[in-house]
Coordinates of N, CA, C and O in Angstrom, one line a residue:
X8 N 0.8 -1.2 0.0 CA 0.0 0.0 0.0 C 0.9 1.3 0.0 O 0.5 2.3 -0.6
X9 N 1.9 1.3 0.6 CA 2.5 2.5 0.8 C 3.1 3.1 -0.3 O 3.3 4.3 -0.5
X10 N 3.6 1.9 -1.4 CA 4.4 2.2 -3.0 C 3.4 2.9 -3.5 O 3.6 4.0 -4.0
X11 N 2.0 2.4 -3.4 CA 0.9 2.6 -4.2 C 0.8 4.4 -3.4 O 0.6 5.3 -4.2
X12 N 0.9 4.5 -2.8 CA 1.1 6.3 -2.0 C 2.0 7.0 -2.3 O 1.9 8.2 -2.5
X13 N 3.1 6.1 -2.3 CA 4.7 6.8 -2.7 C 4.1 7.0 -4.6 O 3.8 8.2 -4.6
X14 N 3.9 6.5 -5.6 CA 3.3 6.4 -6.9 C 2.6 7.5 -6.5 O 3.1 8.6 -6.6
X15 N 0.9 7.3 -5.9 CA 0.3 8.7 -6.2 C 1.0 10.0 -6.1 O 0.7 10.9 -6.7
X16 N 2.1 10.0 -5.2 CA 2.5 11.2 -4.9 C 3.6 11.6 -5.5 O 3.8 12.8 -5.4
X17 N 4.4 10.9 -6.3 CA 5.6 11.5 -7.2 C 4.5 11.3 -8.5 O 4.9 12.0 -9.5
X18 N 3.4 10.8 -8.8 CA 2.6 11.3 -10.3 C 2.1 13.1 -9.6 O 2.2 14.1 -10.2
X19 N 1.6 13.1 -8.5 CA 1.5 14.8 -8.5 C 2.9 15.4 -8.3 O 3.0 16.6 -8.4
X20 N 3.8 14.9 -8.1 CA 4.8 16.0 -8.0 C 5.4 15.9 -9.1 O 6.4 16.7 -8.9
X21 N 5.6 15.4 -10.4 CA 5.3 15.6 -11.7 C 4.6 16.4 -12.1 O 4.9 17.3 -12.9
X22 N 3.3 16.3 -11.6 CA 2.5 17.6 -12.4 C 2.7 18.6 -11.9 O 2.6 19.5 -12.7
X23 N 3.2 19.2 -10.5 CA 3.8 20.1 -10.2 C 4.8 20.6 -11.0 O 4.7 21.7 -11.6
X24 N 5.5 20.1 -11.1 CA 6.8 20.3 -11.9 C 6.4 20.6 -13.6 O 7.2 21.5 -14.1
X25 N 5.6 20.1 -14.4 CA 5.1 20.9 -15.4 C 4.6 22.2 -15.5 O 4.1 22.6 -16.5
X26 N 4.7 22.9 -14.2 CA 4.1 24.0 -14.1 C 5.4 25.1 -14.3 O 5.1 26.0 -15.1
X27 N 6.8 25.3 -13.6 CA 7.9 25.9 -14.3 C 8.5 25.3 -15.6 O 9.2 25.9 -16.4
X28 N 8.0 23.9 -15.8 CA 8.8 23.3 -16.6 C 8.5 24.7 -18.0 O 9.3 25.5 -18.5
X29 N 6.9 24.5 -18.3 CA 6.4 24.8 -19.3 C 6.2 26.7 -19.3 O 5.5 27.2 -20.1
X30 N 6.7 27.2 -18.6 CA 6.4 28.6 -18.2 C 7.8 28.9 -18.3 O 8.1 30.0 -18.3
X31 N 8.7 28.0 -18.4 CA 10.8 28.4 -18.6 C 10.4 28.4 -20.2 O 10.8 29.4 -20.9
X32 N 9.7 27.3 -20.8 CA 9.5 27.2 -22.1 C 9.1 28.3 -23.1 O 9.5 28.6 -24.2
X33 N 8.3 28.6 -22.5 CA 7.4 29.4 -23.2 C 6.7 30.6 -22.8 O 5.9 31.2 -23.5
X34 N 7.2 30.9 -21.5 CA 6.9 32.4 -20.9 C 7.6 33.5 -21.4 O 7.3 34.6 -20.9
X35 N 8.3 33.6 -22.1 CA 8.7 34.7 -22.9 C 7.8 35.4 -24.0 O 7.6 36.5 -24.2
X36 N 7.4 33.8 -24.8 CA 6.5 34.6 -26.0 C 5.4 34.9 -25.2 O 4.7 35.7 -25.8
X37 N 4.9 34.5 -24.2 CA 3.8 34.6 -23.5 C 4.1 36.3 -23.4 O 3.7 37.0 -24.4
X38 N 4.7 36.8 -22.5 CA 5.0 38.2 -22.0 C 5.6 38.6 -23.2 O 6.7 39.1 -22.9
X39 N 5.6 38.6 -23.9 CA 6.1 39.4 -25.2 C 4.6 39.8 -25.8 O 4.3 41.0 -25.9
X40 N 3.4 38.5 -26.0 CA 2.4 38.9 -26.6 C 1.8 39.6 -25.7 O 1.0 40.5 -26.1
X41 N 1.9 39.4 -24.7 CA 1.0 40.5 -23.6 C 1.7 42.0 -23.5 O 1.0 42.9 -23.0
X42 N 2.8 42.2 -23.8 CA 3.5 43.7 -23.7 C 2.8 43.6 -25.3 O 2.1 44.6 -25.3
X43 N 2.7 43.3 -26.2 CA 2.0 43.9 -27.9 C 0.9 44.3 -27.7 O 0.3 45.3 -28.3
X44 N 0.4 43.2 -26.7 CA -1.4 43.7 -26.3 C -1.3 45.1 -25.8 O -1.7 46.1 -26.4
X45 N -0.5 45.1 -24.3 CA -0.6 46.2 -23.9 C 0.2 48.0 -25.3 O 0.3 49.2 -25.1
X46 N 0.4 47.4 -26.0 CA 0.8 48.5 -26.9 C -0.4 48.9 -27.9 O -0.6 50.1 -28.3
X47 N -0.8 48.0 -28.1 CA -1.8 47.8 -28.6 C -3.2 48.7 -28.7 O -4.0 49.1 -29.5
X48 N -3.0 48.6 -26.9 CA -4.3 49.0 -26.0 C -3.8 50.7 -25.7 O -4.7 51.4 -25.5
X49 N -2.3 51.4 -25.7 CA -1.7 52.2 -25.3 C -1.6 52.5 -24.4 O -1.9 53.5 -23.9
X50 N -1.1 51.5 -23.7 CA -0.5 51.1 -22.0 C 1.0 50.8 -21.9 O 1.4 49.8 -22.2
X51 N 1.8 51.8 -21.3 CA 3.3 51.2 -21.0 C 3.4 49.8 -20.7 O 2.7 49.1 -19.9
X52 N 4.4 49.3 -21.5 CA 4.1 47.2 -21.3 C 5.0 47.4 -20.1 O 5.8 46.5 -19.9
X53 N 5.1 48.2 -19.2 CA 6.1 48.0 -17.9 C 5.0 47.9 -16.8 O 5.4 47.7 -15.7
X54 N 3.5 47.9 -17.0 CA 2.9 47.6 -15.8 C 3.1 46.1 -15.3 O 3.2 45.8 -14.2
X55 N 3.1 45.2 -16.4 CA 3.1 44.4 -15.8 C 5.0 43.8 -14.9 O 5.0 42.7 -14.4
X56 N 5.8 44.4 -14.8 CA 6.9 44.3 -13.8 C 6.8 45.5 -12.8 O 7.9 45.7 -12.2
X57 N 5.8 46.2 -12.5 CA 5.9 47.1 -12.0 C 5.1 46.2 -10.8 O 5.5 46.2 -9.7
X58 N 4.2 45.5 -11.3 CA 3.2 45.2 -10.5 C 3.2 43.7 -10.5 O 2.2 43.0 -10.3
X59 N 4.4 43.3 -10.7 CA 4.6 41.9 -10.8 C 4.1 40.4 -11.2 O 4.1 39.3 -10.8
X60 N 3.7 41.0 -12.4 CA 2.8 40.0 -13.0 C 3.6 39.3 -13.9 O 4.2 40.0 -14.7
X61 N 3.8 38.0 -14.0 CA 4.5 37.3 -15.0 C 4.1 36.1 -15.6 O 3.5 35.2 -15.1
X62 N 4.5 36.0 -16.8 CA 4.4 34.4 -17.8 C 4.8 33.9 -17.6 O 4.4 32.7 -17.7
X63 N 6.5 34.0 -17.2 CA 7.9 33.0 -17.2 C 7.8 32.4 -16.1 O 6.7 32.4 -15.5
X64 N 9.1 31.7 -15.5 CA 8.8 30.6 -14.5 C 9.9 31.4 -13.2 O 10.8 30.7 -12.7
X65 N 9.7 32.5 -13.0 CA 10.3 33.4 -12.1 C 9.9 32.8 -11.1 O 9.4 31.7 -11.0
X66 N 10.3 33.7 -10.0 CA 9.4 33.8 -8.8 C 8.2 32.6 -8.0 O 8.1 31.4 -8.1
X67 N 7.7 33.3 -7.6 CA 6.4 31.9 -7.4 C 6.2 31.0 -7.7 O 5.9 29.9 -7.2
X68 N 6.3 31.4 -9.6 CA 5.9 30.2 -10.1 C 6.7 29.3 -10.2 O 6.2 28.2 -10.4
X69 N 8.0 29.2 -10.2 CA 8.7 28.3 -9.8 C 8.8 27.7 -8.6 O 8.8 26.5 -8.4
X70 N 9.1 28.7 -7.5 CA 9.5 28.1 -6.0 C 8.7 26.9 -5.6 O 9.0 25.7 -5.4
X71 N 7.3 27.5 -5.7 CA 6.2 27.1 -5.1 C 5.7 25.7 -6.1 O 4.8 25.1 -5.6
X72 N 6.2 25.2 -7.1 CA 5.5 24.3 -7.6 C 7.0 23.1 -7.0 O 7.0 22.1 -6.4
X73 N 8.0 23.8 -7.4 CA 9.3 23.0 -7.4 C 9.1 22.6 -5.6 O 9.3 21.5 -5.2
X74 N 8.8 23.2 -4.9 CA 8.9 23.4 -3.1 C 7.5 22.0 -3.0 O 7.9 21.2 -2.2
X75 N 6.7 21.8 -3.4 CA 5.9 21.3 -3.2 C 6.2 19.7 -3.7 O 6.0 18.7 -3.0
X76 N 6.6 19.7 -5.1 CA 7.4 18.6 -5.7 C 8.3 18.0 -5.1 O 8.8 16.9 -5.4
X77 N 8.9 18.9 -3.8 CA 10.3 18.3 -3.4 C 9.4 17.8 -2.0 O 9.3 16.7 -1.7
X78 N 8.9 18.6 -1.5 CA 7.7 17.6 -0.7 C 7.5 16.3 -0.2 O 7.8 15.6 0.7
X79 N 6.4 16.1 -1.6 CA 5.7 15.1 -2.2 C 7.2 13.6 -2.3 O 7.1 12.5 -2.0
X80 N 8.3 14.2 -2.8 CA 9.0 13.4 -3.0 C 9.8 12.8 -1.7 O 10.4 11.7 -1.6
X81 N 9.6 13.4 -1.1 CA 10.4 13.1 0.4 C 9.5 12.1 1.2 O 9.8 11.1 1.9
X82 N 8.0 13.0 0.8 CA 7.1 11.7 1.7 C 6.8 10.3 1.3 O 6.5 9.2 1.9
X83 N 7.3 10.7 -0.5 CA 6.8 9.4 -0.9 C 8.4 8.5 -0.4 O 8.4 7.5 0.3
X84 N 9.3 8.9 -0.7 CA 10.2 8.4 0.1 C 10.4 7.7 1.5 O 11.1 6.8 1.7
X85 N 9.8 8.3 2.3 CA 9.6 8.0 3.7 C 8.3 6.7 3.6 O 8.4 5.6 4.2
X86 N 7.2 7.1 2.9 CA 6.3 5.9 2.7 C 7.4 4.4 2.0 O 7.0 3.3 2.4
X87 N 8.4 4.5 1.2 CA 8.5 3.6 0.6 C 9.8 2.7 1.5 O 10.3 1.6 1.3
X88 N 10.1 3.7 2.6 CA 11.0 3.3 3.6 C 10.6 2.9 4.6 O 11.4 2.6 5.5
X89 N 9.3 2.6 4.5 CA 8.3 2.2 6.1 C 8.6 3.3 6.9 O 9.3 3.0 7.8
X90 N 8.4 4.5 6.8 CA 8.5 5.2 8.3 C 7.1 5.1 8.8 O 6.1 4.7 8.1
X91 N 7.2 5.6 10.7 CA 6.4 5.4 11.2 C 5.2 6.5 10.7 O 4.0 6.3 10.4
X92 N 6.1 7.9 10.8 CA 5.6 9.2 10.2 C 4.5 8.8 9.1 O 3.3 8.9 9.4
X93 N 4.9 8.3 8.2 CA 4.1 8.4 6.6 C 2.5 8.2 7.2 O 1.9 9.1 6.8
X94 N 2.0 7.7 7.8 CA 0.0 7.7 8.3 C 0.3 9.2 8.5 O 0.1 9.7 7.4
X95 N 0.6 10.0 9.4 CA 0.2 11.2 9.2 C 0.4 12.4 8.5 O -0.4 13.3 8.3
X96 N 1.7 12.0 8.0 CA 2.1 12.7 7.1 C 1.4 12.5 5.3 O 1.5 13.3 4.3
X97 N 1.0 11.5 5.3 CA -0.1 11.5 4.0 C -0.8 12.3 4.2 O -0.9 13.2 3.4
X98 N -1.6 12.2 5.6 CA -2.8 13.0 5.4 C -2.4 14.9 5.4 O -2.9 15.9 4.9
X99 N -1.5 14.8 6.0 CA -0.9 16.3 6.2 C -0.9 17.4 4.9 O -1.4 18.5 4.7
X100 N -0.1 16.4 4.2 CA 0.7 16.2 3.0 C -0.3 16.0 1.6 O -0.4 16.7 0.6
X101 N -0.9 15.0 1.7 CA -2.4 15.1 0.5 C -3.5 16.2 0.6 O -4.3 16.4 -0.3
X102 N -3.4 17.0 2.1 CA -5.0 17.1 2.3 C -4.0 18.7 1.6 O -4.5 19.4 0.7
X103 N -3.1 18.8 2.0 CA -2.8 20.6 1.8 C -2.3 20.4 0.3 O -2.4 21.5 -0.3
X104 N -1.9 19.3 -0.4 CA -1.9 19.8 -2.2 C -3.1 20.1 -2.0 O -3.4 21.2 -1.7
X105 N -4.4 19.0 -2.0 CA -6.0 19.4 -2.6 C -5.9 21.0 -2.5 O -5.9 21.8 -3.4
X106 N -5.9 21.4 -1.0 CA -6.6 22.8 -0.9 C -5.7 23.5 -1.8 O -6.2 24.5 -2.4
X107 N -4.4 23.0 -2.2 CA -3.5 24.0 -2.5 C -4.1 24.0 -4.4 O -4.1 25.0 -5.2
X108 N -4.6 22.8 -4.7 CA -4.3 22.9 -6.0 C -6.4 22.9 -6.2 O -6.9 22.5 -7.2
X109 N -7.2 23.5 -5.0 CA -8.3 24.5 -5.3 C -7.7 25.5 -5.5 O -7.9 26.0 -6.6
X110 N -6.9 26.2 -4.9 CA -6.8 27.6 -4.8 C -5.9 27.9 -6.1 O -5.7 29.1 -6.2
X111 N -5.3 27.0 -7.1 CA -4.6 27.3 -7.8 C -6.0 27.4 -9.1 O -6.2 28.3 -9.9
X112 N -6.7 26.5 -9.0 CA -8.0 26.3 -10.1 C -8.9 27.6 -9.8 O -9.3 28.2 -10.7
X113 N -9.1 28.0 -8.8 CA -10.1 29.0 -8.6 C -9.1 30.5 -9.3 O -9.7 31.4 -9.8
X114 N -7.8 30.4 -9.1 CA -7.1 31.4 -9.6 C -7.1 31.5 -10.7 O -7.2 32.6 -11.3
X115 N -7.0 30.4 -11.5 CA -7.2 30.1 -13.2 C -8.4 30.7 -13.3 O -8.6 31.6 -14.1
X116 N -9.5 30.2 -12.4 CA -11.0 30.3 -13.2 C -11.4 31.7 -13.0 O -12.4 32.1 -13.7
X117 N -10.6 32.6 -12.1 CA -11.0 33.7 -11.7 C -9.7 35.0 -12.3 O -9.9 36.2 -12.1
X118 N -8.7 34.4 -12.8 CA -7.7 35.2 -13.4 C -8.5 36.9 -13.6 O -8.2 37.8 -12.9
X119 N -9.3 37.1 -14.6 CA -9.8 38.2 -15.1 C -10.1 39.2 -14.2 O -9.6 40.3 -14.3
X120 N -11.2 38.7 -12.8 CA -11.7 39.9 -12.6 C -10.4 39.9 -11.4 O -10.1 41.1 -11.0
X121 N -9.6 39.1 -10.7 CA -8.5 39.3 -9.8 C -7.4 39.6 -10.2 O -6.4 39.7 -9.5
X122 N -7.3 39.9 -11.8 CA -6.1 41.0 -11.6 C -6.6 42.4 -11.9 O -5.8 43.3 -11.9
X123 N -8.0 42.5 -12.3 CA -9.0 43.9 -12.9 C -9.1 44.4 -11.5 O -9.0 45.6 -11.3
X124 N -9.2 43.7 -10.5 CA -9.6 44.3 -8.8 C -8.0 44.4 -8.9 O -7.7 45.6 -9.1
X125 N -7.1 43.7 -8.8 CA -5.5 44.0 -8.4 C -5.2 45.5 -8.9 O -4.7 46.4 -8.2
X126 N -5.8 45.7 -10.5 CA -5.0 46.9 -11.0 C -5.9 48.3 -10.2 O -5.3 49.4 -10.0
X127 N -7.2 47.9 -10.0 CA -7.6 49.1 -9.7 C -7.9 49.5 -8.1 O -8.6 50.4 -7.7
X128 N -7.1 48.3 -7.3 CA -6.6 48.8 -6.5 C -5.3 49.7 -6.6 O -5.7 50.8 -6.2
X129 N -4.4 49.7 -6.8 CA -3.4 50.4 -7.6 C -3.7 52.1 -7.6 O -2.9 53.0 -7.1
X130 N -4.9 52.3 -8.2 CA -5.2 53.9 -8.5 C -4.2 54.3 -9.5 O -3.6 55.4 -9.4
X131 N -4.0 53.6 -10.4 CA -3.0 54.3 -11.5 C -4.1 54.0 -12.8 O -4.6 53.0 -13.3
X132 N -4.2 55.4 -13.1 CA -5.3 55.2 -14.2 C -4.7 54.8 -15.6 O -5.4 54.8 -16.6
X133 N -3.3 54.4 -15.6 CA -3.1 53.3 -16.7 C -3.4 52.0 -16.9 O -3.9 51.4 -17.9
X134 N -3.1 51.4 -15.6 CA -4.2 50.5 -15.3 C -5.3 50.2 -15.5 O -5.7 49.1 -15.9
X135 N -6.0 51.4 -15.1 CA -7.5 51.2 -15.2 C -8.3 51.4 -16.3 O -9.5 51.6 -16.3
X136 N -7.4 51.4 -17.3 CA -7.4 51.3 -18.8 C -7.2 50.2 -19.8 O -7.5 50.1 -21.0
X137 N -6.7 49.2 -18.9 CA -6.2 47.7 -19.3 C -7.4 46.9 -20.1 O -8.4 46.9 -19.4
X138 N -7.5 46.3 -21.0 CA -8.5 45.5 -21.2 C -8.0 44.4 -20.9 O -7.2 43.9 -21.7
X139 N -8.4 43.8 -19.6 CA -7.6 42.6 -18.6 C -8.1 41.0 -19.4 O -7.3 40.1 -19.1
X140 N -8.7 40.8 -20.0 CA -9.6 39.6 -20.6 C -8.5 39.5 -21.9 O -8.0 38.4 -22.3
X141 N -8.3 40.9 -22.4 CA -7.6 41.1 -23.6 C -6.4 40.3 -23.2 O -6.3 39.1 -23.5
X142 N -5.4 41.3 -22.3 CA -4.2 40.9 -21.6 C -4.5 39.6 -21.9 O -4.4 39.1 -23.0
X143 N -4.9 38.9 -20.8 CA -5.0 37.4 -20.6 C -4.7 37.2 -21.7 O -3.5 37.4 -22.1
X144 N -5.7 36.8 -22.8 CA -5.9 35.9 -24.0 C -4.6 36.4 -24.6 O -4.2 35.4 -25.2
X145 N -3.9 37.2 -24.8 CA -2.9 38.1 -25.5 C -2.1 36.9 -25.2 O -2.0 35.9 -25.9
X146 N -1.6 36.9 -23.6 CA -0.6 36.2 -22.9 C -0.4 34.3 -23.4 O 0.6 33.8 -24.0
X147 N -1.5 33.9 -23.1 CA -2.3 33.0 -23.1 C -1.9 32.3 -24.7 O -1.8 31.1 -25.0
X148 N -1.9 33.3 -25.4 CA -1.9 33.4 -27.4 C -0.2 32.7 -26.9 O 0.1 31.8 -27.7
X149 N 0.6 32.9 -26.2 CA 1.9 32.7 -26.6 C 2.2 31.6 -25.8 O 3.4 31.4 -25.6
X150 N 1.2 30.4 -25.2 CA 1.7 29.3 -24.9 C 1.0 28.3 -25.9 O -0.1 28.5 -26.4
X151 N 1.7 27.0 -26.2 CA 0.9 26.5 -27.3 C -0.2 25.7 -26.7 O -0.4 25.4 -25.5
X152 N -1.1 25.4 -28.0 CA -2.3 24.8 -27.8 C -2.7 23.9 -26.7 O -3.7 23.8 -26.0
X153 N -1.4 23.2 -26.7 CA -1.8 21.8 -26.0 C -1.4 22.4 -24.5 O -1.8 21.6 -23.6
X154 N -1.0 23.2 -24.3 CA -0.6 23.7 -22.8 C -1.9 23.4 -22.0 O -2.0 22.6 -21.1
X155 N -3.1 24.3 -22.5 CA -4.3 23.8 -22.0 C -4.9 22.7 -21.5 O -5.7 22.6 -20.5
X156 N -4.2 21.6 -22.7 CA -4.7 20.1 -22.0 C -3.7 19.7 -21.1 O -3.9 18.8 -20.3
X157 N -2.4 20.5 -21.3 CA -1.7 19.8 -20.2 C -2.1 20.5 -18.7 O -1.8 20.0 -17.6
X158 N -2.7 21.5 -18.8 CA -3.0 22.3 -17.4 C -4.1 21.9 -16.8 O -4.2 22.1 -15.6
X159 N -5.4 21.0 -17.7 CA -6.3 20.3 -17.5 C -5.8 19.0 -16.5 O -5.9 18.8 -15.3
X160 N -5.3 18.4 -17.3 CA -4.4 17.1 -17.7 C -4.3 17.2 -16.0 O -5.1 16.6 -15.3
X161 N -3.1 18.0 -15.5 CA -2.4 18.5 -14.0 C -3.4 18.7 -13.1 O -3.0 18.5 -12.0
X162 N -4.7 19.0 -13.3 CA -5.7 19.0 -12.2 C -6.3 17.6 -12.4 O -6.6 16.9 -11.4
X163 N -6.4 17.2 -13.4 CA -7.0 15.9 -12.5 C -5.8 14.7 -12.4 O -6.1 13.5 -12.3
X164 N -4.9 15.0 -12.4 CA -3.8 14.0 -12.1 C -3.7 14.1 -10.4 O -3.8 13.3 -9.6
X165 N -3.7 15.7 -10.3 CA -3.6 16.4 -8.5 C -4.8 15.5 -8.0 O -4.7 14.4 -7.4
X166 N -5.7 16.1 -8.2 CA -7.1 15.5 -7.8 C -6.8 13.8 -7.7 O -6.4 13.2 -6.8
X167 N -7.1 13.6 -8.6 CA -7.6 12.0 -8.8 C -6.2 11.5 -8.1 O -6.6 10.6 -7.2
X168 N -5.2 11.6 -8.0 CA -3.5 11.0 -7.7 C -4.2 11.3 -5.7 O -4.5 10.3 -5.0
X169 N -4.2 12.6 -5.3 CA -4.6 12.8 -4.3 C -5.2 12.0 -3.0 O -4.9 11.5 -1.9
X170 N -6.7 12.2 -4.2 CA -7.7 11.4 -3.6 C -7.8 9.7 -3.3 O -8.3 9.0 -2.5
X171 N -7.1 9.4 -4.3 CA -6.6 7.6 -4.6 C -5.7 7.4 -3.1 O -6.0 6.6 -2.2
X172 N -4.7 8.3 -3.0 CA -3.8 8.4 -1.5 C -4.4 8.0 -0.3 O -4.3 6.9 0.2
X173 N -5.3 9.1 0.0 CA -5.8 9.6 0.9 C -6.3 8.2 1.1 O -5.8 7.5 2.0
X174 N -7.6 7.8 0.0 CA -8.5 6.5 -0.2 C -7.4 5.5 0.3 O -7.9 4.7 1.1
X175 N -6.2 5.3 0.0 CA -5.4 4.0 0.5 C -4.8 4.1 1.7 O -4.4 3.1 2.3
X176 N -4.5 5.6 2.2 CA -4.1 5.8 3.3 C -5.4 5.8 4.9 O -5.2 5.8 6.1
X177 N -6.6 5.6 4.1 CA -7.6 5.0 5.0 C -7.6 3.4 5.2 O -7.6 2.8 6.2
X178 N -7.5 2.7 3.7 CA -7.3 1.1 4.0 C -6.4 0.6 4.4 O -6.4 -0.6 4.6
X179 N -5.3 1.5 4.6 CA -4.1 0.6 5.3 C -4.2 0.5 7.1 O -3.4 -0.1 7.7

């Protein structure tokens, strides 16, 4: 049972890890098409480093997917070592991806109006000029097609990999 935990949990820390992998790849043309939008629109393309928004696999978006992967990898390690730890640490450890990888889907699903509220908190009426939906889809234009299914793909791998854990970490 515990391989079978150690498996669920390095298949999500793979899909973690497609999340800088593919934003080192291809976050440039991403933020290149979103500075054309914003030219486009007649917006300095420096808002978005001003205000820290990015495509590439900087910051957050790296630490936090790589920090989580390295995780996942340790516990599944400890499960595959018989530690005593691994019963609690499954649950510790599965229940906080789930919440972590809602809050990451609700950010996708809600991108638009939370960075339209981000900029106009701000008070800079360049901002508040942005056609933010635009932005997006601009950005969005510079990763390829299939990125989408792989971003799909990564939530139900989280999910379902997760939930299967948890599910074996009750029958054991």
């Amino acid at each position: 049972m515990n391989a079978f935990i150690a498996a669920m949990q390095l298949s999500v820390a793979v899909a973690f890890l497609s999340i800088p992998v593919v934003r080192a790849r291809y976050g440039a043309t991403a933020t290149a098409a979103a500075h054309a939008e914003l030219s486009r629109q007649g917006v300095r393309t420096t808002v978005l480093e001003e205000n820290g928004m990015r495509f590439d696999a900087g910051g957050h978006e790296t630490w936090a997917p790589v920090g989580i992967a390295a995780v996942l990898a340790a516990t599944a390690a400890l499960n595959l070592t018989g530690s005593s730890w691994t019963g609690v640490l499954n649950w510790i450890v599965m229940g906080l991806v789930l919440a972590i990888n809602c809050l990451i889907l609700y950010s996708n699903l809600t991108a638009t109006g939370s960075v339209r509220a981000a900029f106009a908190r701000k008070g800079d009426p360049a901002l508040a000029r942005i056609d933010v939906a635009a932005l997006l889809k601009a950005a969005e234009s510079g990763f390829p097609r299939w990125v989408w299914f792989l971003q799909n793909a990564r939530h139900v791998i989280v999910f379902g990999a997760a939930a299967l854990a948890l599910a074996a970490a009750v029958a054991a």
